mmCIF file of C-alpha atoms and ligand atoms in Angstrom:
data_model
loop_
_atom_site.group_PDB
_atom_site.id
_atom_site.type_symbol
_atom_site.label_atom_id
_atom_site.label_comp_id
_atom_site.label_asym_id
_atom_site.label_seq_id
_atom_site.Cartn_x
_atom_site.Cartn_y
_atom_site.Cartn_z
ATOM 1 C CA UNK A 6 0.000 0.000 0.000
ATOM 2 C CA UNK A 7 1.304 3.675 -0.954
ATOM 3 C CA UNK A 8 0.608 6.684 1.366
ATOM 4 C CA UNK A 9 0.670 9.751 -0.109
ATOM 5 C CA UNK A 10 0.766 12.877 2.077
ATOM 6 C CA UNK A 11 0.688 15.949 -0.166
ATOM 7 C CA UNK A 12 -0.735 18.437 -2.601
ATOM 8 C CA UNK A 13 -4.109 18.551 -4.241
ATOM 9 C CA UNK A 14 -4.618 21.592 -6.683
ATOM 10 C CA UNK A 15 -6.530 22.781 -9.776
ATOM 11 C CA UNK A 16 -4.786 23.165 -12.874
ATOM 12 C CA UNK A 17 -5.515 25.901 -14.751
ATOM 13 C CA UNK A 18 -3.902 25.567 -18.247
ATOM 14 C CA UNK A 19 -2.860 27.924 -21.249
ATOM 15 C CA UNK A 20 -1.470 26.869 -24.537
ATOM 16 C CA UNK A 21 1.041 29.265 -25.611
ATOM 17 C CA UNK A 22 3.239 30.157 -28.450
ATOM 18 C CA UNK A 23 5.659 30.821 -26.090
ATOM 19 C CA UNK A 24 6.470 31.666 -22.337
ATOM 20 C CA UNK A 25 6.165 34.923 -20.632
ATOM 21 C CA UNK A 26 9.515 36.497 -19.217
ATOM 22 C CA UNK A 27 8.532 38.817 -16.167
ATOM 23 C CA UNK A 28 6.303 41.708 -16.807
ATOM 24 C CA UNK A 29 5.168 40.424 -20.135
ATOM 25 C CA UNK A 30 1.795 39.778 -21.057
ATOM 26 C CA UNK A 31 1.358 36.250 -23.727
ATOM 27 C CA UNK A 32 -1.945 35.523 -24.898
ATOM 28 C CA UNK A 33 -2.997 32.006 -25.885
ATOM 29 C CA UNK A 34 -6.585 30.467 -27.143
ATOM 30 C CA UNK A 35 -9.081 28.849 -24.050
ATOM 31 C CA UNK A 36 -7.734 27.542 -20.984
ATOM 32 C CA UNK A 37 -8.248 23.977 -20.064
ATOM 33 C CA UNK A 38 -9.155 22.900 -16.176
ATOM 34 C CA UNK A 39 -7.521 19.953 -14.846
ATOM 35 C CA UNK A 40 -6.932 18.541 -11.517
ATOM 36 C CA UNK A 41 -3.604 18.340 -10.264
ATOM 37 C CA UNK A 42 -0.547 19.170 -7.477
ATOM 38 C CA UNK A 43 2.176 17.281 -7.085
ATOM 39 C CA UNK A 44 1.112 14.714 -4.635
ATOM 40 C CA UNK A 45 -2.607 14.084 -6.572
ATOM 41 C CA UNK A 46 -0.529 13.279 -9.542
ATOM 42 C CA UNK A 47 1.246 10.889 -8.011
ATOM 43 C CA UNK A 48 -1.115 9.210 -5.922
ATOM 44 C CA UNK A 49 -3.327 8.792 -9.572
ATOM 45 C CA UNK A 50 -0.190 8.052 -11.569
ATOM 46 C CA UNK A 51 0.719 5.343 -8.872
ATOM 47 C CA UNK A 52 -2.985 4.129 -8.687
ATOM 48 C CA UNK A 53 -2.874 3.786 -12.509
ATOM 49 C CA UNK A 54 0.255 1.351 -12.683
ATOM 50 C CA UNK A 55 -1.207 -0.992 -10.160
ATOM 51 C CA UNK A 56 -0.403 0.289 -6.644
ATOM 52 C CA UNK A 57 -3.062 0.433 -3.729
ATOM 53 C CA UNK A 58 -2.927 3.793 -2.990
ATOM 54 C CA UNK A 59 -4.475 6.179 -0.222
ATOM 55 C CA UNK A 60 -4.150 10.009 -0.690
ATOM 56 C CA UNK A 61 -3.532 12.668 2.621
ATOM 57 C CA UNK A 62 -4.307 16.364 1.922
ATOM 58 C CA UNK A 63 -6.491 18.837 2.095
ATOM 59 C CA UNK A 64 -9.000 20.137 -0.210
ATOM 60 C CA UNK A 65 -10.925 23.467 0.103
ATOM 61 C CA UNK A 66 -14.660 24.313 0.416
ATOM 62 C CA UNK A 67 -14.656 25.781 -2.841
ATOM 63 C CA UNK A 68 -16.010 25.112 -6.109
ATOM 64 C CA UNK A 69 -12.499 23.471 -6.710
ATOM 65 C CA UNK A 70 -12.305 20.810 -4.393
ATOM 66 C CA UNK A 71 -14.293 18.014 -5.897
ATOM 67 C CA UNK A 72 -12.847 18.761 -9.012
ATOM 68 C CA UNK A 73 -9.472 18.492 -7.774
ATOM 69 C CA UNK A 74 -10.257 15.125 -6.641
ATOM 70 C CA UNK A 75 -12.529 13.443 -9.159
ATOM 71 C CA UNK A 76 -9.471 11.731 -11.163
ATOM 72 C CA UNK A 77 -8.386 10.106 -7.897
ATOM 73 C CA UNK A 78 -11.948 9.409 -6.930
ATOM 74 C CA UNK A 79 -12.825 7.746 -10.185
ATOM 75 C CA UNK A 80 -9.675 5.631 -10.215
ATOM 76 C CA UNK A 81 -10.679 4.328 -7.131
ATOM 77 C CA UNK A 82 -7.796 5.944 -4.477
ATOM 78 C CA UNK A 83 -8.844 5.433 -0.822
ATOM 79 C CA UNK A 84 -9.718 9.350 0.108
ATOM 80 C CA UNK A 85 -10.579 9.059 3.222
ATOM 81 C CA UNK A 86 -7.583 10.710 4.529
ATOM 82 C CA UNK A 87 -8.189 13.943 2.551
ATOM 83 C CA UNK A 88 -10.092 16.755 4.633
ATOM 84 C CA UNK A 89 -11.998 19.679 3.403
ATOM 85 C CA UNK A 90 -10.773 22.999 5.334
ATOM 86 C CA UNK A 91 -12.439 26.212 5.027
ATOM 87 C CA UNK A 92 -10.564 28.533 2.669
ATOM 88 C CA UNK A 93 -9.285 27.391 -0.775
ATOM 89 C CA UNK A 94 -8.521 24.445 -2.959
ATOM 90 C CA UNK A 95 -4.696 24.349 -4.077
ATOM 91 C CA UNK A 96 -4.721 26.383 -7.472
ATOM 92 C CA UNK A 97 -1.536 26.266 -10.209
ATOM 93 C CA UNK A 98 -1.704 28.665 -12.526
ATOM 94 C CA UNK A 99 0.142 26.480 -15.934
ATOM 95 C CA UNK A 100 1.671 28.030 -19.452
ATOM 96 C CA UNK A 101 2.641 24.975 -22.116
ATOM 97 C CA UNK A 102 4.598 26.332 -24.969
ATOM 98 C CA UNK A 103 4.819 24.860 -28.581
ATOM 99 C CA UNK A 104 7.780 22.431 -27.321
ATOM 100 C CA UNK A 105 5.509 21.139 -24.408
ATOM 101 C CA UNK A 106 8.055 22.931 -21.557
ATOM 102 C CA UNK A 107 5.732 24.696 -19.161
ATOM 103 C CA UNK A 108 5.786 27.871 -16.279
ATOM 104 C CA UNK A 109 3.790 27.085 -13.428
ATOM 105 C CA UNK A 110 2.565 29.680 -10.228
ATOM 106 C CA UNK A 111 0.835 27.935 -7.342
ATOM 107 C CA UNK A 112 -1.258 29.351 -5.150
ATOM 108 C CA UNK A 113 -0.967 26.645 -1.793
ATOM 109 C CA UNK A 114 -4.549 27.134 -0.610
ATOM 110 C CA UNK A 115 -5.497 24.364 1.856
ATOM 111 C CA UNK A 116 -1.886 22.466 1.167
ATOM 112 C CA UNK A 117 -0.375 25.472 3.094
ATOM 113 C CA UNK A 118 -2.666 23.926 6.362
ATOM 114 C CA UNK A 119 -2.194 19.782 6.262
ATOM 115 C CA UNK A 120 -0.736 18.442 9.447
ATOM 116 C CA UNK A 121 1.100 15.133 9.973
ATOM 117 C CA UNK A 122 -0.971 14.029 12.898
ATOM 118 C CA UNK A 123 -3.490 13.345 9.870
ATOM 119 C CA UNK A 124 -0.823 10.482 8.832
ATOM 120 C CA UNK A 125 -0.729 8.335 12.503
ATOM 121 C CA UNK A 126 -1.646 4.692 12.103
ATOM 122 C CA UNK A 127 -2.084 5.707 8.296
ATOM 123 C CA UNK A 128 0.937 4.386 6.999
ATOM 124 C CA UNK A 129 1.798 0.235 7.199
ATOM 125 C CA UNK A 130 4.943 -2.203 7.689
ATOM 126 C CA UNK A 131 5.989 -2.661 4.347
ATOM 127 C CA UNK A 132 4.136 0.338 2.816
ATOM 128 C CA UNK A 133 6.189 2.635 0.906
ATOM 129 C CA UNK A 134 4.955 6.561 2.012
ATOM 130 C CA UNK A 135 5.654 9.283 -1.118
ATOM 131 C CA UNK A 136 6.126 12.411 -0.660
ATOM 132 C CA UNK A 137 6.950 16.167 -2.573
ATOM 133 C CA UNK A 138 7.561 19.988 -1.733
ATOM 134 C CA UNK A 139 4.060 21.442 -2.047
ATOM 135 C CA UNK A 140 3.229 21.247 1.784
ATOM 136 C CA UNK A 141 4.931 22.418 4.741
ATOM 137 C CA UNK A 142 8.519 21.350 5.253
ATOM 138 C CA UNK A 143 7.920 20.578 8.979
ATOM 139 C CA UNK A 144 4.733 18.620 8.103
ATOM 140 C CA UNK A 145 6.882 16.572 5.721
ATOM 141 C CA UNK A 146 9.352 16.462 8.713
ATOM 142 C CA UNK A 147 7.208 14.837 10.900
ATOM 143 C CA UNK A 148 5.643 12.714 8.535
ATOM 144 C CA UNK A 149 8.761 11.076 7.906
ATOM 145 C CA UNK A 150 9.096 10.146 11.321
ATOM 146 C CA UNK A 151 5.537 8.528 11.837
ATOM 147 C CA UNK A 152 6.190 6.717 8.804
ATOM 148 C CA UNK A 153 9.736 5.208 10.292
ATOM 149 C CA UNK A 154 7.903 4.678 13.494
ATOM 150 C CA UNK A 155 5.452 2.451 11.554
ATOM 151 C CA UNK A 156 7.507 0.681 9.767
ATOM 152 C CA UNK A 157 7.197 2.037 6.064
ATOM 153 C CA UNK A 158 10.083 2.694 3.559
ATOM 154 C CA UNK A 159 9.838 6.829 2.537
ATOM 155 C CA UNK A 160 10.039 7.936 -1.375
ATOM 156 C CA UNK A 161 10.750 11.676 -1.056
ATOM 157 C CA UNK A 162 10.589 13.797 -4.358
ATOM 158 C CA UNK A 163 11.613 17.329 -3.193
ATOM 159 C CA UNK A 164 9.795 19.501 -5.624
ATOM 160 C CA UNK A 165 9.762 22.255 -4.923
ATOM 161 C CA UNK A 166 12.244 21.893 -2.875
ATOM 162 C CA UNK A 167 11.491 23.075 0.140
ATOM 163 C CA UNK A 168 14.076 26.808 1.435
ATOM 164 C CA UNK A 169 14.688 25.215 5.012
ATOM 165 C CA UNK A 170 18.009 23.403 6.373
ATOM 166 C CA UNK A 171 18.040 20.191 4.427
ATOM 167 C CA UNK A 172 21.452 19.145 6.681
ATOM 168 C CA UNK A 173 19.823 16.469 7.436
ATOM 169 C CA UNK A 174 18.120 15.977 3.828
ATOM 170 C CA UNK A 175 18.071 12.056 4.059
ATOM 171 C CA UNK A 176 17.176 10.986 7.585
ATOM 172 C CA UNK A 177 14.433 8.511 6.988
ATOM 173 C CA UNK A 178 14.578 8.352 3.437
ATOM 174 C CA UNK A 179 14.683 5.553 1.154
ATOM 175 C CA UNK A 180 14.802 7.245 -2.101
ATOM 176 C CA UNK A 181 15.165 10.565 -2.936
ATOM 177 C CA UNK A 182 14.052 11.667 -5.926
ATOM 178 C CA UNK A 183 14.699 14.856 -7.707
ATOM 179 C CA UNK A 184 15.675 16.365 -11.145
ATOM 180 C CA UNK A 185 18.656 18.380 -12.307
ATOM 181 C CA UNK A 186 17.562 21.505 -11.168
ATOM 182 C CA UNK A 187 16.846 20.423 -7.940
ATOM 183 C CA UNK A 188 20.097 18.391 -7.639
ATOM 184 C CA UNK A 189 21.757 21.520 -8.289
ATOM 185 C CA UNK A 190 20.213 23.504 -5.692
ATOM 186 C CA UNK A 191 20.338 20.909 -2.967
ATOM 187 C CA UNK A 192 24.040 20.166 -3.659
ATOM 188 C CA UNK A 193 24.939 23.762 -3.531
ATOM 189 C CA UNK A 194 23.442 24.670 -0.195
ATOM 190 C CA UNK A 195 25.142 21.201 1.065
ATOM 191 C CA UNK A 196 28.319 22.061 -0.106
ATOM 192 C CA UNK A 197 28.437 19.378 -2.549
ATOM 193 C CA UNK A 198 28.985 19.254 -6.645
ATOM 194 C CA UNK A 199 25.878 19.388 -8.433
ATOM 195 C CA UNK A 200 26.533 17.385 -10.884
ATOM 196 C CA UNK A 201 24.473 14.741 -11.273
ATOM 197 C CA UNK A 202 26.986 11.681 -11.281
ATOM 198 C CA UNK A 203 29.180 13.237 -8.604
ATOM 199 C CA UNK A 204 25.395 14.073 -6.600
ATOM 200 C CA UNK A 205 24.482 10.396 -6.704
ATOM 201 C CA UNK A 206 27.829 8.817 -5.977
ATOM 202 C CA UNK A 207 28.235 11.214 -2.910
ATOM 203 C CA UNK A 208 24.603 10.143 -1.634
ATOM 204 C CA UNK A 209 23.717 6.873 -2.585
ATOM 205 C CA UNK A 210 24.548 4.491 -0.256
ATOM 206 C CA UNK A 211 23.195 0.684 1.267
ATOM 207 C CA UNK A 212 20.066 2.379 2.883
ATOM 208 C CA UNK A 213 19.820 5.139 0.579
ATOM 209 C CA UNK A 214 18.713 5.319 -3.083
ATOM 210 C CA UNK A 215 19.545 8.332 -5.421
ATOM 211 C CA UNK A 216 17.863 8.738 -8.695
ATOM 212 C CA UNK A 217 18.292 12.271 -10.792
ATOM 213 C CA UNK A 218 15.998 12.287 -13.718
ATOM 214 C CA UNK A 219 17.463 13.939 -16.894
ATOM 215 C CA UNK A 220 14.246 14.914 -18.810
ATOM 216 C CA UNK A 221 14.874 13.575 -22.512
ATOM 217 C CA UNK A 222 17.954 11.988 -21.763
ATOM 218 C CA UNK A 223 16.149 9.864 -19.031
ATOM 219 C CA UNK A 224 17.513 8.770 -15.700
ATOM 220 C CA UNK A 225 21.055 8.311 -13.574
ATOM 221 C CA UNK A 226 20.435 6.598 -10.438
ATOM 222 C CA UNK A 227 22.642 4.764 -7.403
ATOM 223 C CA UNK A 228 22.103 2.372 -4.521
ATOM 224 C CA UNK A 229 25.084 1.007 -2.723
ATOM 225 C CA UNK A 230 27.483 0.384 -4.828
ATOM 226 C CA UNK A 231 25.485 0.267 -8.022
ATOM 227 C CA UNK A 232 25.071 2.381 -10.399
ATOM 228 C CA UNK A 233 22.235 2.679 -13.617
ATOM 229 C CA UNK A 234 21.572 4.952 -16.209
ATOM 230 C CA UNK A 235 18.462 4.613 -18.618
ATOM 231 C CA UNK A 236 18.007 6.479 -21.497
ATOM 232 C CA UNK A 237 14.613 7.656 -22.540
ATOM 233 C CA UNK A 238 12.707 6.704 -25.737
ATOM 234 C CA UNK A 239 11.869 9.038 -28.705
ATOM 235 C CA UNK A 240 8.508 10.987 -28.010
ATOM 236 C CA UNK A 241 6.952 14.227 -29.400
ATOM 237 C CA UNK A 242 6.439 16.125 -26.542
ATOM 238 C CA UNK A 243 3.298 17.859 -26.216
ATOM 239 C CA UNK A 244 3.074 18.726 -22.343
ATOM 240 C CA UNK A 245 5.873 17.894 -20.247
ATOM 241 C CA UNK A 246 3.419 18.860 -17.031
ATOM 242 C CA UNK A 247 3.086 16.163 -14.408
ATOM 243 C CA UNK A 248 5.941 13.996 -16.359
ATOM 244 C CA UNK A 249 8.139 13.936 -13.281
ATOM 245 C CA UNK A 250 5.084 12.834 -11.095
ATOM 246 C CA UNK A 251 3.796 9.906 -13.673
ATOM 247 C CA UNK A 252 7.660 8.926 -13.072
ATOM 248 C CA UNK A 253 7.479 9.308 -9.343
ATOM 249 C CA UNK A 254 4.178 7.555 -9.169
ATOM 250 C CA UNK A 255 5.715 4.401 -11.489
ATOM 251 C CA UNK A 256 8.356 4.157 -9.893
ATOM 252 C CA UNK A 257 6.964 4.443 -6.346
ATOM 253 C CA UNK A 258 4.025 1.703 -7.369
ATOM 254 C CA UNK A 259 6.874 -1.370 -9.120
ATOM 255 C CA UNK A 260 9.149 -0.699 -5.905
ATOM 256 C CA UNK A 261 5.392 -1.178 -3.838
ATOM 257 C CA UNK A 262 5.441 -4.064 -5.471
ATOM 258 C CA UNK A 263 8.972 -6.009 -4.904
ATOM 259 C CA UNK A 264 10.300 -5.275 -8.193
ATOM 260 C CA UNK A 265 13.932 -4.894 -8.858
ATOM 261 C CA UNK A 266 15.243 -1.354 -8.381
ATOM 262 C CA UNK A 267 16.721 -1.188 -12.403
ATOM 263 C CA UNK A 268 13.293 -2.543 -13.798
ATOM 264 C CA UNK A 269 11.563 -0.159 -11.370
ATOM 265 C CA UNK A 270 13.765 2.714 -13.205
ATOM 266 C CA UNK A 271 13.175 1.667 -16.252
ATOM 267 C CA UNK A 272 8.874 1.679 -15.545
ATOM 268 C CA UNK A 273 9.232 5.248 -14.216
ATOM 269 C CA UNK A 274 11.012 6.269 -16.973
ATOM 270 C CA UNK A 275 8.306 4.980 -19.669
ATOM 271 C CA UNK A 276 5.429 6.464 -17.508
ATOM 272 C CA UNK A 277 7.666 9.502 -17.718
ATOM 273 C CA UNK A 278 7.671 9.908 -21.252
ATOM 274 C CA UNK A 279 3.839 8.740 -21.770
ATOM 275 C CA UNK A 280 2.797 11.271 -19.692
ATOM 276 C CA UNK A 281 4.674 13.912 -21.847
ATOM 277 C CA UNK A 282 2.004 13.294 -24.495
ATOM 278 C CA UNK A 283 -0.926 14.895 -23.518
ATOM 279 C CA UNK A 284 -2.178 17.998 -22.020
ATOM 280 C CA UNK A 285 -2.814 17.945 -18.550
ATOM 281 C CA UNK A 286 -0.585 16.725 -15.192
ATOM 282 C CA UNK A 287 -3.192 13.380 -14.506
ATOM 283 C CA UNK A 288 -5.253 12.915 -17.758
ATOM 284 C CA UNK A 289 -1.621 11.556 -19.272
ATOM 285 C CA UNK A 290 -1.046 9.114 -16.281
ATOM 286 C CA UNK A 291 -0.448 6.808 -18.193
ATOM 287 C CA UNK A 292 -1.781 2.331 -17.177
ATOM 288 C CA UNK A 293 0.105 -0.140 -16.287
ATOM 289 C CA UNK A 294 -0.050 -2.251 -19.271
ATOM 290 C CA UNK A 295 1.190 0.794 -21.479
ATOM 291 C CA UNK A 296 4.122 1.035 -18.905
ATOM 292 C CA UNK A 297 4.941 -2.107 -19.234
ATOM 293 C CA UNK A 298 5.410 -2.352 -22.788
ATOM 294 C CA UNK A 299 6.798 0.500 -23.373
ATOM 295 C CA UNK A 300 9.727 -0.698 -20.533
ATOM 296 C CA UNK A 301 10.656 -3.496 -22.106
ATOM 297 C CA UNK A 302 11.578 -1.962 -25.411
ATOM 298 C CA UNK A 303 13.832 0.923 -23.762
ATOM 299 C CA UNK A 304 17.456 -0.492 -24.136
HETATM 300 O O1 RIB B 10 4.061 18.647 -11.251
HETATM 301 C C1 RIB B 10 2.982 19.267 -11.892
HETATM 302 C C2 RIB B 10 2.077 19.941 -10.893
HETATM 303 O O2 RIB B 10 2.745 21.028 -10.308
HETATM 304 C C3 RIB B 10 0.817 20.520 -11.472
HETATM 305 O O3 RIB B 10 -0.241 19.602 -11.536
HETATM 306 C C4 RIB B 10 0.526 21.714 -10.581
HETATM 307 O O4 RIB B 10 -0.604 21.565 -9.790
HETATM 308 C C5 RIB B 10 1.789 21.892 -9.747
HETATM 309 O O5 RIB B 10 1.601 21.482 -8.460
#
């Protein structure tokens, strides 16, 4: 069983011939509404390839909220755990340009007011817990701890990632997950290279697994002593939103499972590039049987 304890927002999304630089106004045709957030897309992009999943968060009592959940809903997550607080819904603001790279504000809404105490005797012995960077830092603190307490392994993907002291970035963790970017900034306010073979070899270690996903050039990862790279197959990109959660929530839902860590990579990284080819962060989540085939033909 996957916990996830995280974001739920509404996706609000423009097509545009290109992206805005500050202070400049782009127009594009009709916006598209989506549901989304970080830790809704991967709870749903888990679901889809084939984990048991239940989703934590908050929703607000707005005309968002059951929009925000009615992918998860219909794909049969357990919701129980998600409350409705006064105030509002989680709310991204998303431009796509013509290459499918986006720009995304959020607005936090009810993310900004989740609280770990929502997690005790939610996560299991053997359950894997996911979370991201859309919630409070010290929630995701403390959530880390219930989950060791409990017995489950922790799948942190640090988007954003969070401004706090991240000295002690992998105490609990049992896979860290970020992308280049996010490497970057992590190493540099550890004192560390960036770089993502240096970041993983410096990291990675029996009890700890580093992966750094590389967009179109796929995935480096490490655990102990090992090291794999996978590259990514040929797509057209049309929206590269939610691509890093569809990997996440892969990923997350073949290591639920007890498969091996490279063939786990290799799932995340087809779900990856799936999701990159349709609009919208969840309606591209891709299933488990497209997964699947798609893994076994990356070499
Ligand atoms: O990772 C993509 C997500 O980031 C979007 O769904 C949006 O809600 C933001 O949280």
């Amino acid at each position: 069983m996957i916990t996830v304890f995280g974001s739920i927002n509404l996706d609000l999304v423009v097509v545009l011939p290109r992206l805005p630089k500050a202070g400049e106004t782009v127009s594009g045709p009709d916006h598209q509404t989506f549901p989304g957030g970080k830790g809704a897309n991967q709870a749903l992009a888990a679901r889809r390839a084939g984990a048991d999943v239940r989703m934590i968060g908050a929703v607000g009592q707005d005309a968002f909220g059951a929009l925000a959940l009615s992918n998860m809903r219909s794909a049969d997550v357990d919701l129980a755990g998600v409350r409705s607080l006064t105030g509002s819904t989680g709310l991204a603001l998303i431009g796509v340009d013509a290459a499918g790279e986006n720009q995304i504000i959020v607005a936090s809404g009810a993310n900004a007011r989740v609280d770990s105490s929502w997690l005790v005797g939610g996560s299991n012995a053997g359950g894997l817990l996911m979370l991201q960077g859309e919630i409070p830092f010290p929630e995701t603190e403390r959530s880390i701890g219930h989950a060791r307490n409990a017995g489950a392994d922790v799948f942190w993907n640090p988007a954003p990632v969070p401004s706090e002291d991240l000295s002690g970035l992998l105490e609990g963790i049992t896979t860290l997950v970020v992308n280049e970017g996010e490497a970057a900034d992590i190493a540099s306010r550890l004192g560390i290279s960036g770089d993502p073979d240096a970041f993983v070899d410096r990291l990675a270690d029996e009890t700890h697994a580093i992966v750094v996903t590389l967009g179109a050039r796929g995935v480096l990862a490490g655990k102990g002593p090992d090291r794999i790279q996978i590259g990514s197959p040929d797509i057209e990109p049309v929206d590269t939103t939610g691509a890093g959660d569809a990997f996440c929530g892969a990923l997350a839902a073949a290591l639920d499972a007890g498969t091996a860590f490279e063939r786990a990579l290799r799932e995340g990284v087809a779900a990856g590039a799936l999701a990159c080819t349709a609009t919208g962060a969840q309606s591209s989540a891709p299933a488990k049987e497209d997964i699947s085939r798609l893994a076994d033909q990356i070499v």
